[in-house]
XYZ file of C-alpha atoms in Angstrom:
717
model
C -104.537 2.432 -21.017
C -101.268 0.358 -20.283
C -99.360 3.544 -18.965
C -102.205 3.678 -16.477
C -102.386 0.334 -15.131
C -98.616 0.641 -14.912
C -98.773 3.047 -12.217
C -101.799 1.849 -10.408
C -100.581 -1.360 -10.301
C -100.414 -2.686 -6.346
C -102.138 0.450 -5.184
C -105.303 0.002 -3.041
C -108.838 1.565 -4.099
C -108.122 4.872 -2.283
C -104.591 5.179 -3.581
C -105.818 4.991 -6.958
C -108.494 7.300 -6.450
C -105.843 9.753 -5.435
C -103.730 9.257 -8.530
C -106.649 9.516 -10.951
C -108.370 12.566 -9.566
C -106.276 14.749 -11.616
C -108.412 17.626 -12.078
C -109.338 20.355 -9.808
C -108.899 20.670 -5.978
C -108.114 17.488 -4.245
C -107.428 16.798 -0.415
C -105.741 13.356 0.674
C -105.664 12.638 4.456
C -102.888 10.113 4.584
C -102.267 8.424 7.974
C -98.886 7.495 9.314
C -97.491 4.485 7.033
C -100.465 4.620 4.620
C -98.113 4.821 1.280
C -98.832 8.186 0.840
C -95.552 8.771 -0.940
C -96.292 5.947 -3.421
C -99.843 7.385 -4.139
C -98.020 11.008 -4.615
C -95.203 9.540 -7.175
C -97.598 7.480 -8.901
C -99.894 10.764 -9.401
C -96.999 12.700 -10.540
C -95.793 9.756 -12.976
C -99.590 9.134 -14.230
C -99.985 12.724 -15.081
C -96.479 12.714 -17.222
C -96.706 9.431 -18.861
C -100.535 8.885 -18.974
C -102.117 12.364 -19.228
C -99.153 13.915 -21.333
C -98.210 16.624 -19.108
C -94.646 17.973 -19.085
C -92.623 17.762 -15.930
C -92.003 21.569 -16.427
C -95.778 22.262 -16.046
C -96.013 20.491 -12.457
C -94.808 21.682 -9.128
C -94.475 19.236 -6.132
C -93.429 21.024 -3.273
C -92.010 19.062 -0.465
C -91.296 19.888 3.128
C -87.652 18.506 3.277
C -84.907 18.093 1.012
C -84.933 14.671 2.090
C -88.570 13.822 0.860
C -87.859 15.949 -2.607
C -84.434 13.739 -3.120
C -86.595 10.579 -2.366
C -89.376 11.144 -4.499
C -87.012 12.305 -7.373
C -85.542 8.903 -6.830
C -88.616 6.961 -6.849
C -89.678 8.993 -10.337
C -86.581 8.101 -12.072
C -87.130 4.386 -11.254
C -90.495 4.642 -13.065
C -90.127 7.047 -16.091
C -86.995 7.855 -18.330
C -84.328 10.434 -16.641
C -85.846 14.225 -17.521
C -85.969 17.453 -15.643
C -87.371 17.056 -12.186
C -86.123 20.530 -10.738
C -90.024 21.225 -9.632
C -89.884 18.422 -7.304
C -88.664 20.314 -4.641
C -88.907 22.262 -1.087
C -91.065 25.289 -1.130
C -87.898 27.462 -0.453
C -86.234 25.507 -3.443
C -88.937 26.717 -5.624
C -88.662 30.350 -4.483
C -84.787 30.507 -5.583
C -85.944 28.988 -8.962
C -88.455 31.662 -9.083
C -86.651 34.435 -7.713
C -83.680 33.776 -10.392
C -86.091 34.568 -13.199
C -87.781 37.632 -11.185
C -85.275 38.924 -8.804
C -84.571 41.843 -11.208
C -87.610 43.512 -10.643
C -86.149 44.387 -7.273
C -83.019 45.343 -8.563
C -81.344 42.011 -7.901
C -79.088 40.110 -9.959
C -79.924 36.240 -10.620
C -77.215 35.126 -8.774
C -78.143 36.833 -5.646
C -76.842 34.887 -2.540
C -78.618 33.252 0.295
C -78.216 34.699 3.555
C -77.377 32.101 6.389
C -79.956 32.889 9.122
C -76.706 31.934 11.609
C -73.350 33.412 10.453
C -74.127 35.916 7.618
C -77.270 37.399 9.616
C -74.692 37.958 12.631
C -72.343 39.712 10.761
C -74.712 41.777 9.131
C -75.881 42.680 12.938
C -72.615 42.887 14.064
C -72.258 45.803 11.657
C -75.469 47.396 12.461
C -74.449 47.321 15.855
C -71.178 48.943 15.100
C -72.728 51.824 13.192
C -75.337 52.625 15.439
C -72.666 52.170 18.504
C -74.977 49.751 20.343
C -73.424 47.329 22.493
C -74.630 43.258 23.665
C -75.620 45.211 26.641
C -78.571 46.905 25.004
C -79.751 43.694 23.434
C -78.383 40.321 22.245
C -77.843 39.378 18.687
C -80.310 36.228 18.867
C -82.903 38.796 20.358
C -82.310 41.044 17.376
C -82.567 38.200 15.031
C -85.835 37.090 16.800
C -87.333 40.817 16.078
C -86.337 40.868 12.583
C -88.026 37.338 11.978
C -91.134 38.526 13.746
C -91.308 41.774 11.750
C -90.760 39.839 8.659
C -93.425 37.376 9.597
C -96.285 39.599 10.603
C -96.212 41.613 7.322
C -94.405 41.421 4.296
C -94.879 44.899 3.416
C -91.352 45.422 4.115
C -90.553 44.117 0.559
C -91.495 47.802 -0.593
C -88.267 48.930 0.886
C -86.637 46.521 -1.866
C -89.243 47.009 -4.482
C -89.645 50.847 -4.340
C -86.699 52.258 -2.564
C -83.043 52.634 -3.692
C -79.827 52.842 -1.156
C -80.103 56.471 -0.580
C -83.629 56.134 -0.014
C -83.151 53.310 2.253
C -80.335 55.233 4.338
C -82.739 58.067 4.249
C -85.390 56.302 6.229
C -83.448 54.262 8.954
C -81.772 57.997 9.786
C -85.205 59.226 10.367
C -86.429 56.391 12.353
C -86.882 57.292 16.075
C -87.218 53.896 16.977
C -84.228 51.639 18.187
C -85.807 48.479 16.733
C -87.249 49.951 13.572
C -83.762 51.605 12.913
C -81.952 47.974 13.261
C -84.681 46.503 11.096
C -84.365 49.151 8.379
C -80.381 48.978 8.370
C -80.813 45.137 7.993
C -82.631 45.640 5.112
C -80.160 47.958 3.752
C -77.196 46.244 4.412
C -79.133 42.687 2.822
C -79.946 44.812 -0.179
C -76.281 46.291 -0.739
C -74.924 42.523 -0.944
C -77.852 41.547 -3.032
C -79.124 38.944 -0.236
C -82.345 37.003 0.777
C -82.941 35.355 3.707
C -84.641 31.947 4.032
C -88.043 34.193 5.090
C -87.458 36.587 1.945
C -87.529 33.487 -0.380
C -90.924 33.231 0.518
C -92.214 36.622 0.916
C -90.532 38.054 -2.086
C -92.188 35.136 -4.251
C -95.566 35.768 -2.572
C -95.378 39.541 -3.089
C -94.411 39.284 -6.687
C -97.199 36.754 -7.298
C -99.994 39.234 -5.380
C -98.676 42.697 -6.954
C -97.444 41.840 -10.525
C -100.111 40.510 -12.600
C -97.777 39.639 -15.273
C -95.613 37.737 -13.163
C -98.669 35.667 -11.832
C -99.991 34.994 -15.168
C -96.784 33.716 -16.447
C -96.084 31.382 -13.585
C -99.988 29.995 -13.521
C -99.283 29.388 -17.356
C -96.453 27.261 -16.385
C -97.856 25.458 -13.183
C -100.703 23.775 -14.482
C -100.749 21.336 -11.636
C -99.458 22.054 -8.149
C -99.085 19.100 -5.570
C -98.226 19.781 -2.058
C -96.732 16.982 0.371
C -97.094 17.094 3.929
C -99.457 19.839 3.708
C -100.022 19.823 7.469
C -96.469 21.269 7.763
C -97.035 24.292 5.239
C -97.039 27.970 6.700
C -99.954 30.215 5.395
C -97.721 31.806 2.957
C -96.677 28.847 1.295
C -100.237 28.069 0.899
C -100.826 31.316 -0.616
C -98.347 30.607 -3.166
C -99.695 27.289 -3.803
C -103.204 28.889 -4.221
C -101.955 31.448 -6.312
C -99.803 29.216 -8.706
C -103.140 26.886 -9.255
C -105.474 29.693 -9.357
C -105.948 29.448 -12.990
C -105.974 25.744 -13.697
C -107.765 25.161 -10.429
C -105.583 22.019 -10.030
C -104.533 22.139 -6.331
C -103.659 18.687 -4.981
C -102.518 18.216 -1.322
C -101.455 15.177 0.721
C -100.590 14.782 4.567
C -101.711 14.171 7.852
C -103.573 16.521 10.187
C -102.578 14.413 13.213
C -98.998 14.877 12.517
C -98.845 18.523 12.640
C -95.478 19.120 14.579
C -94.308 22.611 13.628
C -96.653 25.307 14.324
C -93.738 27.009 15.758
C -92.549 27.146 12.480
C -95.949 28.628 11.102
C -97.933 25.693 10.105
C -101.517 25.225 10.654
C -103.471 22.219 10.734
C -106.309 24.412 10.408
C -105.429 25.057 6.787
C -105.796 21.047 6.131
C -108.987 20.610 7.978
C -110.517 23.851 6.306
C -109.501 23.160 2.879
C -113.195 22.126 1.712
C -114.535 25.503 3.025
C -111.566 27.248 0.622
C -112.745 25.140 -2.218
C -116.207 23.867 -1.818
C -115.909 21.524 -4.726
C -112.835 19.785 -3.501
C -112.801 15.813 -3.605
C -111.499 14.282 -0.187
C -109.883 10.981 -0.434
C -108.632 9.140 2.798
C -105.980 6.732 3.180
C -106.492 4.742 6.235
C -104.820 1.363 5.319
C -101.584 1.217 7.324
C -98.690 -0.817 5.892
C -95.955 -0.032 8.360
C -97.198 -1.320 12.221
C -99.097 -4.108 13.617
C -102.614 -4.049 15.037
C -101.326 -3.301 18.594
C -99.208 -0.486 17.744
C -101.778 1.135 15.889
C -104.486 0.566 18.213
C -102.562 2.337 20.999
C -101.500 5.138 18.810
C -105.324 5.324 17.718
C -106.550 5.982 21.417
C -103.696 8.355 22.045
C -104.570 10.931 18.978
C -108.272 10.323 19.956
C -107.898 12.553 23.022
C -107.237 15.439 21.010
C -110.690 17.063 20.508
C -109.987 19.194 17.045
C -109.057 16.771 14.602
C -110.065 15.132 11.532
C -111.550 11.935 12.691
C -110.049 8.603 11.469
C -108.845 5.375 12.679
C -105.800 3.770 10.937
C -106.146 0.003 10.576
C -103.856 -2.762 9.060
C -103.844 -6.114 7.390
C -100.309 -6.604 9.034
C -100.004 -9.876 11.296
C -100.618 -9.208 14.872
C -97.751 -8.707 17.439
C -96.949 -7.818 21.117
C -98.656 -4.841 22.849
C -96.267 -1.917 23.258
C -94.134 -2.598 26.278
C -93.986 -0.006 28.826
C -91.456 0.246 32.167
C -91.386 2.827 34.827
C -87.963 3.184 36.411
C -86.965 4.567 39.541
C -84.170 6.615 38.126
C -82.791 7.781 34.903
C -79.911 5.539 35.044
C -82.400 2.529 35.656
C -84.366 3.567 32.671
C -81.080 3.762 30.231
C -80.094 0.372 31.993
C -83.469 -1.375 30.927
C -83.560 0.364 27.372
C -79.694 -1.350 26.996
C -80.965 -4.560 28.253
C -83.929 -4.781 25.985
C -81.551 -3.904 23.141
C -79.357 -6.637 24.034
C -82.362 -9.154 24.160
C -83.541 -8.115 20.620
C -80.124 -8.817 19.515
C -80.029 -12.179 20.822
C -83.168 -12.780 19.246
C -82.092 -11.882 15.675
C -82.673 -8.317 15.353
C -80.007 -5.740 14.026
C -78.723 -2.494 16.171
C -79.409 -0.749 12.725
C -83.201 -1.362 13.367
C -83.136 0.158 16.616
C -84.139 3.734 17.075
C -84.243 5.523 20.573
C -86.446 8.794 20.347
C -86.993 11.747 22.903
C -88.644 14.720 23.471
C -85.269 16.972 23.846
C -81.637 16.646 23.566
C -80.869 16.559 27.178
C -82.459 13.235 27.009
C -79.517 11.469 25.712
C -76.813 12.065 28.134
C -77.771 9.198 30.660
C -78.265 6.966 27.311
C -75.106 7.648 26.096
C -73.420 7.312 29.359
C -75.024 4.120 29.468
C -74.387 2.641 25.864
C -70.450 3.506 26.045
C -70.305 1.537 29.418
C -72.149 -1.450 28.098
C -70.560 -0.856 24.485
C -73.522 -0.391 22.483
C -72.774 1.334 19.343
C -75.215 4.172 18.640
C -75.271 7.685 16.451
C -77.028 10.453 17.591
C -78.951 11.954 14.615
C -79.864 15.412 15.568
C -76.349 16.872 15.448
C -74.775 19.714 13.634
C -75.742 19.679 9.654
C -73.039 19.147 7.087
C -73.501 22.439 5.534
C -73.554 24.257 8.851
C -69.885 23.053 10.027
C -67.656 26.190 10.087
C -65.139 24.683 7.413
C -67.884 24.165 5.076
C -69.286 27.532 5.499
C -65.845 29.177 5.192
C -65.454 27.182 1.543
C -68.848 28.319 0.445
C -67.944 31.727 1.336
C -64.805 31.440 -0.637
C -66.594 30.085 -3.552
C -68.983 32.945 -3.338
C -66.344 35.117 -3.804
C -65.820 33.936 -7.335
C -69.705 34.561 -8.275
C -71.105 37.720 -6.211
C -68.115 38.831 -4.074
C -70.663 40.013 -1.346
C -69.734 41.909 1.715
C -70.431 38.943 3.858
C -68.324 36.138 2.241
C -65.580 39.004 2.046
C -65.651 39.470 5.866
C -65.650 35.786 6.505
C -62.780 35.003 4.175
C -60.341 37.927 4.073
C -58.708 36.931 7.418
C -59.022 33.157 7.133
C -56.255 32.548 7.112
C -55.061 35.325 9.090
C -53.686 37.710 6.802
C -53.250 40.906 9.266
C -56.303 42.581 8.208
C -57.658 43.667 11.450
C -60.770 45.415 12.478
C -59.224 48.828 12.202
C -58.508 48.494 8.457
C -61.809 46.792 7.658
C -63.517 49.692 9.396
C -61.318 51.969 7.280
C -62.369 49.908 4.285
C -65.921 50.275 5.133
C -65.605 54.077 5.201
C -64.243 54.118 1.764
C -66.955 51.326 0.362
C -69.646 53.786 1.946
C -68.373 57.008 0.473
C -67.870 55.456 -3.069
C -70.891 52.979 -2.953
C -69.069 49.913 -3.708
C -68.762 46.366 -2.022
C -65.778 45.570 0.465
C -64.191 43.730 -2.049
C -64.188 46.330 -4.845
C -62.824 48.883 -2.462
C -60.158 46.658 -1.385
C -59.118 45.792 -5.249
C -59.220 49.922 -5.652
C -56.522 50.232 -2.829
C -54.165 47.623 -3.504
C -51.493 50.266 -4.151
C -52.345 52.381 -0.767
C -51.254 52.460 2.882
C -54.381 50.484 3.641
C -53.039 47.035 2.819
C -49.245 47.683 3.801
C -47.743 45.112 5.770
C -50.713 42.793 5.043
C -51.367 39.692 2.970
C -54.587 40.615 1.029
C -52.986 41.361 -2.189
C -52.331 37.679 -2.478
C -56.222 37.139 -1.180
C -57.135 39.167 -4.115
C -54.762 37.651 -6.491
C -55.926 34.194 -5.643
C -59.738 35.404 -5.873
C -58.803 37.015 -9.427
C -56.592 34.050 -11.094
C -59.072 31.361 -10.314
C -61.880 33.485 -11.610
C -60.080 34.151 -14.782
C -59.255 30.525 -15.346
C -63.017 29.382 -14.007
C -64.005 29.083 -17.919
C -61.714 26.290 -18.322
C -61.938 24.635 -15.243
C -64.292 22.086 -13.891
C -65.963 23.212 -10.698
C -64.151 20.526 -8.767
C -60.758 21.656 -10.340
C -61.798 25.473 -9.468
C -62.510 24.601 -6.047
C -59.459 22.803 -5.469
C -57.487 25.930 -6.910
C -59.331 28.261 -5.022
C -58.465 25.998 -1.717
C -54.796 25.836 -2.830
C -54.235 29.775 -3.800
C -56.020 31.101 -0.708
C -54.039 28.601 1.624
C -57.504 27.830 3.384
C -56.781 23.848 2.962
C -53.053 24.234 4.277
C -54.275 26.384 7.257
C -56.643 23.359 8.026
C -53.673 20.984 7.883
C -51.830 22.615 10.137
C -54.291 22.123 12.691
C -54.384 18.450 12.384
C -58.074 17.981 12.969
C -58.904 15.310 10.669
C -62.491 15.651 11.342
C -62.662 18.844 9.575
C -60.392 17.825 6.744
C -62.732 14.754 6.102
C -65.603 17.304 5.835
C -63.734 19.069 3.508
C -63.218 16.095 1.202
C -66.864 15.300 1.227
C -67.571 18.724 -0.045
C -65.386 17.951 -2.879
C -66.865 15.316 -3.545
C -70.149 17.028 -3.725
C -69.050 19.633 -5.718
C -67.367 17.265 -8.535
C -70.628 15.532 -8.697
C -72.311 18.754 -8.968
C -70.149 19.712 -11.874
C -71.064 16.585 -14.120
C -74.773 17.550 -14.100
C -75.863 19.167 -17.418
C -76.000 22.720 -17.439
C -74.290 22.879 -14.108
C -72.909 26.392 -12.641
C -71.423 27.243 -9.538
C -74.085 29.596 -8.776
C -76.542 26.796 -8.786
C -74.637 24.745 -6.583
C -73.921 27.567 -4.141
C -78.151 28.219 -3.984
C -78.459 24.457 -3.516
C -76.010 24.191 -0.700
C -77.682 27.097 1.236
C -80.955 25.084 0.966
C -79.616 21.706 1.983
C -80.754 20.046 5.371
C -79.180 17.718 7.279
C -78.560 14.673 5.075
C -75.950 12.631 6.639
C -74.576 9.573 5.456
C -75.375 6.119 7.239
C -72.440 4.800 9.253
C -71.264 1.523 7.794
C -70.953 0.164 11.297
C -74.615 -1.345 12.845
C -75.470 1.144 15.675
C -78.659 2.450 17.535
C -80.252 5.549 16.213
C -80.431 8.349 18.868
C -82.569 11.283 17.895
C -85.475 13.729 18.710
C -88.920 13.115 17.573
C -88.886 15.969 15.166
C -85.706 14.409 13.300
C -87.648 11.126 12.898
C -90.567 12.601 11.093
C -91.076 10.684 7.932
C -88.701 7.775 9.000
C -89.912 4.321 10.116
C -88.017 1.604 12.058
C -88.669 -2.058 13.298
C -87.906 -1.518 16.735
C -88.811 2.143 18.477
C -87.946 3.240 22.219
C -89.604 6.372 23.236
C -88.279 7.413 26.599
C -88.506 10.434 28.870
C -92.234 10.063 29.057
C -92.424 12.173 32.145
C -95.045 15.035 32.574
C -93.116 18.246 32.298
C -90.700 16.544 30.109
C -92.806 15.095 27.481
C -95.381 17.011 27.501
C -92.877 19.548 27.821
C -93.289 21.922 30.590
C -93.356 24.959 28.282
C -97.021 23.833 27.338
C -99.176 26.671 28.607
C -102.051 26.414 26.063
C -104.944 23.787 25.221
C -103.143 24.424 21.374
C -99.545 23.366 22.747
C -100.953 20.292 24.571
C -102.806 18.929 21.270
C -99.379 19.304 19.393
C -97.569 17.725 22.145
C -99.958 14.708 21.811
C -99.545 14.751 18.064
C -95.647 14.424 18.744
C -96.316 11.351 20.798
C -98.443 9.954 17.892
C -95.585 10.549 15.249
C -93.445 8.855 17.750
C -95.591 5.736 18.403
C -96.172 5.625 14.651
C -92.735 5.054 13.480
C -92.487 1.587 14.967
C -93.005 -1.296 12.707
C -92.637 -4.550 14.945
C -92.110 -3.378 18.495
C -92.642 -0.143 20.607
C -91.389 0.592 23.902
C -92.237 3.253 26.268
C -90.586 4.345 29.271
C -90.183 6.995 32.088
C -88.526 7.675 35.434
C -88.714 8.861 38.804
C -86.509 11.498 40.533
C -86.195 15.357 40.397
C -86.466 17.193 37.047
C -84.124 19.969 35.946
C -86.547 22.329 38.057
C -86.202 20.109 41.377
C -89.628 19.015 40.716
C -90.755 15.193 41.168
C -91.135 13.320 38.170
C -94.437 11.630 37.429
C -95.472 9.495 34.273
C -96.529 11.087 31.285
C -100.381 11.527 30.481
C -99.604 10.328 27.282
C -98.967 6.732 28.861
C -102.676 7.131 30.265
C -103.906 8.612 26.824
C -102.835 5.103 25.077
C -104.956 2.947 27.069
C -104.031 0.622 29.955
C -105.385 -2.460 28.029
C -103.490 -1.328 24.856
C -100.132 -1.597 26.749
C -98.114 -4.501 28.413
C -96.671 -3.153 31.633
C -93.270 -4.721 32.961
C -94.675 -4.097 36.376
C -97.702 -2.394 37.710
C -97.559 1.092 38.794
C -98.101 2.255 42.416
C -101.554 2.955 43.017
C -100.460 6.154 45.145
C -98.237 7.138 42.433
C -101.138 6.783 40.309
C -103.514 8.621 42.193
C -101.258 11.224 42.841
C -100.190 11.432 38.833
C -103.962 11.624 37.900
C -104.922 14.375 40.090
C -101.991 16.496 38.763
C -102.811 16.077 35.163
C -106.542 16.729 35.781
C -105.878 20.100 37.770
C -103.396 20.798 34.420
C -106.229 19.758 32.009
C -108.772 22.036 33.943
C -106.464 24.936 33.884
C -105.725 24.530 30.386
C -109.420 24.279 29.347
C -109.596 27.678 30.614
C -107.132 28.937 28.147
C -108.983 27.354 25.139
C -110.542 30.060 22.864
C -114.148 29.557 22.216
C -114.036 32.182 19.026
C -112.198 33.016 16.240
C -110.687 36.300 14.892
C -113.643 37.666 12.968
C -116.766 36.237 14.959
C -119.385 38.614 16.133
C -120.104 38.504 19.886
C -122.219 39.771 22.483
C -121.226 41.043 25.828
C -123.700 41.773 28.692
C -122.537 45.246 29.368
C -120.682 46.173 25.968
C -123.144 44.793 23.604
C -122.345 43.294 19.940
C -118.413 43.261 19.084
C -116.168 41.983 16.540
C -113.187 39.809 17.627
C -110.097 41.394 16.485
C -107.448 38.987 17.575
C -107.242 35.837 19.754
C -104.019 35.593 22.218
C -103.865 31.815 23.237
C -100.746 32.306 25.521
C -102.477 35.265 27.366
C -105.848 33.731 27.348
C -107.700 36.605 26.298
C -109.244 38.404 23.153
C -109.190 41.906 21.666
C -112.671 42.670 20.829
C -114.161 46.127 19.222
C -117.479 46.645 20.465
C -119.723 48.638 18.325
C -120.638 51.165 20.919
C -117.086 51.892 22.275
C -114.740 53.955 20.074
C -111.740 51.870 21.475
C -111.295 48.045 21.643
C -111.013 46.197 24.715
C -109.124 43.300 25.894
C -111.216 40.513 27.708
C -110.348 37.025 29.256
C -111.455 33.786 27.589
C -113.653 33.411 30.664
C -115.158 36.601 29.908
C -119.284 36.383 29.542
C -119.405 36.614 25.463
C -121.967 34.761 23.410
C -122.139 34.168 19.767
C -124.345 35.982 17.424
C -125.559 34.011 14.513
């Protein structure tokens, strides 16, 4: 067919296979630079234009907004403009899902998405106040971690929204005898009052409904006839469960990614889900994309040898038909300053050879490593840009304006508290406390409570009447205004933009101007709504605009994921820095090595590696990273040979660390049957990697036992 060949042209045999295997479960192992995005995009277009599937029946779940936007751009280049709303992140899909289904929890479709930073802090400050807790009792961050842990361990908390009204929720937390449990239940109560979902909730509530409501599951299974998951190695177990449930009727689940690039286990990703896919789907077809289009053979050879040191992985070797280039260059410096000076010197040499500064990226494990580089680059007048800074939608002034806009839609308590006294309207803590008391008694929102008291003593001597008038006037005008005009009118009548101008902070004003552009552009979309824009804004990641000036890019390796650069420097390759000193399990070390692999495979033409001597932040003498040695001496060009004594000392330290780590690698998984010489047969209940211990329930004992990994356990077939 002509349409088929259109999407297969220029693809290699493996990519073609990935496109044409449209039915059933398909796993694509796509190494770095092997053209997986092209294959995925071609498959999506093939399903629509060749097979005839509607884009409304295809979910293509991506890991980042950047990836979703890039795929949409490529699809639009191949097909006519159409609804591509189901090319999105898992979180964005869940927003769309819950807009249709949130009424089952008693939530409106224009629910708010709670920001895990500011919004959650405001909720917890109120909870602390209500419980008469102080920061001496616990910290906000520790409490956030506790809440996230509770939500990540089990989703039965959703029952509190699904089954209980506000009065029942109040009774629950009042009856709780445990402080953390009471905090958690109060947090849920405040969430429900303002109709708010946080990022964990978006996933958990979606999964809950798919698992517990057959009608909802059937409706969405009928809609999602094809489920495609990009960067599958980064998905969490619950995201995987959503994909499995949605594809449960059709059986059409397509996953693509690279287990060797799993670097987000701290976010809940599990590369084992990728490796064990064929166990869950015995009929699954596996396609391996091994032809690298990005890097030179020399870069790939060092990268392949590095990652081969990980014992648990899908065995693959990247290869390329690209022309040969120089071996990766390694420099061992006597100090951090010397390391930075060397990097700066090599960048200048690249410039002299015709390279552009915008083609150069310097990658590091942690943010603190940029200090020496920045000082050096400033001194040597090398323009640079840090790409791991504060995200646009996390900047204070942007959050302020989004809260104002939310007052036009939901008028939730969090948005109210953020805006009512910004700029100052002399409505302080005591008045807020009194307003809360009134709102609790009358079971209304804070904003509604304020509206009901505009003639009372509560607002005397304040300017909150003007605040309410501004919101109500803009809300009344919203029918006839564009989204851009609505925002401008709100900024004018609230006095917020004037407030910013009085501060003479041009950077903040520039950010506001950029937000205006974004709102105007969103308003020009078909069937655009303010609610949709606010939901999208809450999900946006850091997608900064490129500077017009040619500059060197400085970023963490995590930030560089999915990117490529002609010239890549990886600095700070010191034991205790990269791999991190926090690496205390074999699994952690495997992930650190995968992170190094990701960094090395970002390079197209040249790869530079460096470390430095001196004392670490812990006053420990620094030694070259094991990843330098893992890449293979024969695969690297050394600027100067390492001192033999330093090499011997480093290898002894690494060998000792590897020996200690090996004792912490689990030999059994949860559910395995084992035998103990004293206790007899038993079942592994849990595995604690950080404590190097199992919890085992033995058949002969009433209670479980905690045993070290070194305990004399043997498997039972």
